[in-house]
GROMACS .gro file of C-alpha atoms in nm:
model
  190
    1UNK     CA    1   0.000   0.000   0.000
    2UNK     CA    2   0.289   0.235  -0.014
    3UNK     CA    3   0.345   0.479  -0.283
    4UNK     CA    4   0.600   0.698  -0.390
    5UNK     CA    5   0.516   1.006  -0.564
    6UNK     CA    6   0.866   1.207  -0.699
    7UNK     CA    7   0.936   1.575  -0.750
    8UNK     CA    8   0.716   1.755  -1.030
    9UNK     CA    9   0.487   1.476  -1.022
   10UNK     CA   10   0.131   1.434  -0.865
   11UNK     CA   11  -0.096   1.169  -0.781
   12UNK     CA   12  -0.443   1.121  -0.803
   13UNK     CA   13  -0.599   0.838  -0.560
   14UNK     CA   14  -0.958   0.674  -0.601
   15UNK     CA   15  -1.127   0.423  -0.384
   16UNK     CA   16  -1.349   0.179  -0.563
   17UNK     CA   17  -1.365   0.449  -0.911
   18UNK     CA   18  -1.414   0.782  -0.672
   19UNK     CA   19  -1.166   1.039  -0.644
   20UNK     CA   20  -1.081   1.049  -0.290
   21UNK     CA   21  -0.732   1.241  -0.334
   22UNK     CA   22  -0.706   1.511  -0.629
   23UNK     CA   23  -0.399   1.556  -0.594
   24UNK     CA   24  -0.168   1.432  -0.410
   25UNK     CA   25   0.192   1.601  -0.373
   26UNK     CA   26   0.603   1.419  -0.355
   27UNK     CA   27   0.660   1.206  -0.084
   28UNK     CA   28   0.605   0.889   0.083
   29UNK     CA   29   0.194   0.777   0.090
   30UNK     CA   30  -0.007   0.513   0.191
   31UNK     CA   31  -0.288   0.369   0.020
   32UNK     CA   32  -0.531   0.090   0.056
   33UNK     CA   33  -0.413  -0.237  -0.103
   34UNK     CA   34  -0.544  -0.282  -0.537
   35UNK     CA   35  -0.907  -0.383  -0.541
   36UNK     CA   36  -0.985  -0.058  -0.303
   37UNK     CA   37  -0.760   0.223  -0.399
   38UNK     CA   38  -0.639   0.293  -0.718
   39UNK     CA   39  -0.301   0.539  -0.773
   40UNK     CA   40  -0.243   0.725  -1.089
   41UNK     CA   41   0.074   0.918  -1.124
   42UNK     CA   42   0.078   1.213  -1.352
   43UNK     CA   43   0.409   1.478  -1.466
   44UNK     CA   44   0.263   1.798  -1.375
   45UNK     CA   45   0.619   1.956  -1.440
   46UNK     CA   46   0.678   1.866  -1.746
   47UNK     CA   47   0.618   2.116  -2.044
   48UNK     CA   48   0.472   1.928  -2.341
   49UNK     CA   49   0.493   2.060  -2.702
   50UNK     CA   50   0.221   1.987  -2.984
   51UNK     CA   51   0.293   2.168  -3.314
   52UNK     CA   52  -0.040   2.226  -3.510
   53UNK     CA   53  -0.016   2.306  -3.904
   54UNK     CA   54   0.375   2.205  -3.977
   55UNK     CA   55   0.398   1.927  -4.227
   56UNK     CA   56   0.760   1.796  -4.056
   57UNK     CA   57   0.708   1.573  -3.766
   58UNK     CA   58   0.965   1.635  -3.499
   59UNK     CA   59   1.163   1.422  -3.378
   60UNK     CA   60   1.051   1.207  -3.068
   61UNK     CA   61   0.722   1.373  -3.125
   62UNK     CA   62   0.540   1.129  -3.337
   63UNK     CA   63   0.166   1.070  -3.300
   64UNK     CA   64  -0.002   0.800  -3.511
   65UNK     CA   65  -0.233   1.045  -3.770
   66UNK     CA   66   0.018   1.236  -4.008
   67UNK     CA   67   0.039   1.634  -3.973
   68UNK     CA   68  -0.188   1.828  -4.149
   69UNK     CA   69  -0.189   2.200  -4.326
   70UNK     CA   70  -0.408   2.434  -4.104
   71UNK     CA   71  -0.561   2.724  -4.378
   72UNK     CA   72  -0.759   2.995  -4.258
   73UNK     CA   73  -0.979   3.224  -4.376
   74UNK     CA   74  -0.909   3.587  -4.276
   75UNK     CA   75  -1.163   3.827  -4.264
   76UNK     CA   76  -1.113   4.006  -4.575
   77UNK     CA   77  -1.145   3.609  -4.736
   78UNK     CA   78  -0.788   3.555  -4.801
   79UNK     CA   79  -0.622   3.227  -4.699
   80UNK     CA   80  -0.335   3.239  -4.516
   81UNK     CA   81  -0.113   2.946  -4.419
   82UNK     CA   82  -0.068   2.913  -4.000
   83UNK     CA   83   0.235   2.742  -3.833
   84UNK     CA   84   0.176   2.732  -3.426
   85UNK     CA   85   0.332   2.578  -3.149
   86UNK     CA   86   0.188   2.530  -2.812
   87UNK     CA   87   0.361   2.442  -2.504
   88UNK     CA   88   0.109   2.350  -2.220
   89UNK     CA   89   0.123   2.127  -1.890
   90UNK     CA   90  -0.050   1.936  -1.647
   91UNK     CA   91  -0.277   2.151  -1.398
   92UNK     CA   92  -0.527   1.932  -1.234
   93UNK     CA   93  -0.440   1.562  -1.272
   94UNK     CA   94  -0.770   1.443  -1.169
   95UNK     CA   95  -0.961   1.616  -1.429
   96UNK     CA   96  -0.665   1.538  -1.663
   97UNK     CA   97  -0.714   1.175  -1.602
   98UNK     CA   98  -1.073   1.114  -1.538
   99UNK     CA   99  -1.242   1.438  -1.721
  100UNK     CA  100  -1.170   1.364  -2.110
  101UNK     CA  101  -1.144   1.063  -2.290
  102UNK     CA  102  -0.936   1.190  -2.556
  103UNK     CA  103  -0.586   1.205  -2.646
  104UNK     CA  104  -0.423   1.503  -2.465
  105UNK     CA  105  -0.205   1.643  -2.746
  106UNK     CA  106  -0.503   1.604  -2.980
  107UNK     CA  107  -0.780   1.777  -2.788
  108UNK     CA  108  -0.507   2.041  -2.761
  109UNK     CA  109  -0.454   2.058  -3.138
  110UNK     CA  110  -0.826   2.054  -3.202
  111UNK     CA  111  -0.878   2.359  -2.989
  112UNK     CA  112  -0.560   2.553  -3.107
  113UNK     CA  113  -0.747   2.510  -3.432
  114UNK     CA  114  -1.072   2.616  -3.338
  115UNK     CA  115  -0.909   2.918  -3.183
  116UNK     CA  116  -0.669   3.028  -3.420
  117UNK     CA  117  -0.955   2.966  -3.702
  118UNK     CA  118  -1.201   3.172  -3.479
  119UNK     CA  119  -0.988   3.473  -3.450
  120UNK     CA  120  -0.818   3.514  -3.788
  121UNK     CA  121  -1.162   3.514  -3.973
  122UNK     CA  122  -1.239   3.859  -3.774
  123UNK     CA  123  -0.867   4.003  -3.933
  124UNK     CA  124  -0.766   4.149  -4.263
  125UNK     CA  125  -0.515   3.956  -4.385
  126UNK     CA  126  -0.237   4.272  -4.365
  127UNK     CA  127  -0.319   4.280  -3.996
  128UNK     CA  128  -0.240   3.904  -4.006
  129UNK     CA  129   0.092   3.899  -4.168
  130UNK     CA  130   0.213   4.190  -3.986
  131UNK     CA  131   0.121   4.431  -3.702
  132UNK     CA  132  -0.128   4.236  -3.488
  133UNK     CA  133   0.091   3.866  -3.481
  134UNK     CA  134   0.185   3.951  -3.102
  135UNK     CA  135  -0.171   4.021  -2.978
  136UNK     CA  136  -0.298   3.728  -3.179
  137UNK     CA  137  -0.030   3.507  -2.989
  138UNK     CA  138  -0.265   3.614  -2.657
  139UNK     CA  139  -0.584   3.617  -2.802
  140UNK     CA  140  -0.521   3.246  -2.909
  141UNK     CA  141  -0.382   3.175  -2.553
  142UNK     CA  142  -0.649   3.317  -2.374
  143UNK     CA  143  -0.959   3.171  -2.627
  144UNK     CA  144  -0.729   2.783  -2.553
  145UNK     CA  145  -0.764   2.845  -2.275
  146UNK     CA  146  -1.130   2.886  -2.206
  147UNK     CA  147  -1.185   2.624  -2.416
  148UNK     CA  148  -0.971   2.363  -2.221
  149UNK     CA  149  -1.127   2.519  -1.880
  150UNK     CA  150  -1.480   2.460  -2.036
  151UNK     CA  151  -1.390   2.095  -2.124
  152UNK     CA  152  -1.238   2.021  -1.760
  153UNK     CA  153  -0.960   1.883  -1.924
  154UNK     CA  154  -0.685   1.995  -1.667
  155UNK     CA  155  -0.421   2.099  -1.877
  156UNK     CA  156  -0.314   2.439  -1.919
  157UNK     CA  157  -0.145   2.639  -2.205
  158UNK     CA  158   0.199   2.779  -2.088
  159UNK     CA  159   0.324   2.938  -2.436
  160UNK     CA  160   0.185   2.991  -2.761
  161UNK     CA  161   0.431   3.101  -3.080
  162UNK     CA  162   0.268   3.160  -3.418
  163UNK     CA  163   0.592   3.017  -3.644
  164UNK     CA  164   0.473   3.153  -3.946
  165UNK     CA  165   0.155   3.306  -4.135
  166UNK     CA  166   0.222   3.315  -4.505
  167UNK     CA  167   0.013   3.320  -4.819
  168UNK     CA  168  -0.029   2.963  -4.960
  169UNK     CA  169   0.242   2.876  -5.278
  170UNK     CA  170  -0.004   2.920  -5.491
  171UNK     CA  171  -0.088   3.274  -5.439
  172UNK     CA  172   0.226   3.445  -5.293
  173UNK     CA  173   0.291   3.601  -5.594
  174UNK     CA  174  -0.023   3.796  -5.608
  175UNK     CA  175   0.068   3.886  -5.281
  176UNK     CA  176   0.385   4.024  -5.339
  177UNK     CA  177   0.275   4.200  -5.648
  178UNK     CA  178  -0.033   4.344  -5.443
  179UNK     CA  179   0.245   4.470  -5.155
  180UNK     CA  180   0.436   4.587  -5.486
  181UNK     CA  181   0.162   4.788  -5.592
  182UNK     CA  182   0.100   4.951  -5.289
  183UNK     CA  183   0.475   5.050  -5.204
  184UNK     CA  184   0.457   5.209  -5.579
  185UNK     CA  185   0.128   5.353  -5.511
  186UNK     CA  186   0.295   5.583  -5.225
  187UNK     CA  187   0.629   5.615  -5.367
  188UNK     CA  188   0.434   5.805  -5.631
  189UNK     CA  189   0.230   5.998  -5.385
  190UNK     CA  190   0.509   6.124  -5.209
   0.00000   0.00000   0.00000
């Protein structure tokens, strides 16, 4: 019936399926023996990484569905290509254990996209590509994180970084002619 829990990790305990411990912290426990009490231990420390839109699979990061594209639709219907990262942990284990049946790094994918799809259809696609990239970065924290909170999932989102927001191949030439035009059209203003 003894349990050892280590630094930057948690436990949850349940007797007979019922959480009777949330969380329970390092150290030396006791529990009851199997059949009554059941111990889970979780890494609440550790920062996990889930990269949602790049094509390249990292390396010791492999999930069993390949990578997709993530395209969105800005506001003034252009699609842009998005490359995000997000870095979250382990908040409550209980709820991360018992709340969601569902792959961790995929329900946090799944929302990224739903945020990140959410707010870029409400921006011009100049806003996009250049001034508003930092408060986007929030916005998508903040909306991720509502989302997980409304889902009970327990995790929560330590670090978003938007890689990259590009026109697809297939147009970035208009685009760069468009930016062309516009750099001649005040060249010959001024």
């Amino acid at each position: 019936g003894v349990y050892v829990v280590d630094p930057g990790e948690a436990a949850v305990v349940r007797r007979f399926g019922i959480v009777v411990a949330p969380r329970v912290d390092s150290g030396l426990h006791y529990r009851l023996p199997w059949p009554i009490d059941r111990v889970d231990v979780v890494n609440v420390s550790d920062v996990r990484r889930e990269t949602v839109g790049i094509l390249m699979p990292e390396e010791d990061h492999e999930h069993p569905e390949p990578p997709s594209k993530l395209q969105v639709l800005s506001g003034d219907t252009n699609v842009i290509d998005i490359e995000i990262v997000v870095q979250y942990q382990v908040r409550d284990p209980a709820d991360f254990l018992l709340s969601v049946q569902y792959a961790p790094y995929l329900l946090v994918r799944d929302v990224a996209r739903q945020a990140v799809t959410e707010l870029l259809s409400r921006q011009p696609v100049d806003a996009i590509l250049t001034t508003e990239r930092q408060s986007l970065q929030e916005a998508i924290r903040t909306e991720m994180q509502q989302r997980l909170d409304w889902y009970s999932s327990g995790l929560a989102v330590a670090g978003i970084n938007l890689q990259k927001a590009f026109p697809p191949d297939e147009v970035a030439n208009a685009f760069t002619d468009v930016n062309s035009a516009r750099e001649d059209k005040a060249r010959a203003i001024n």
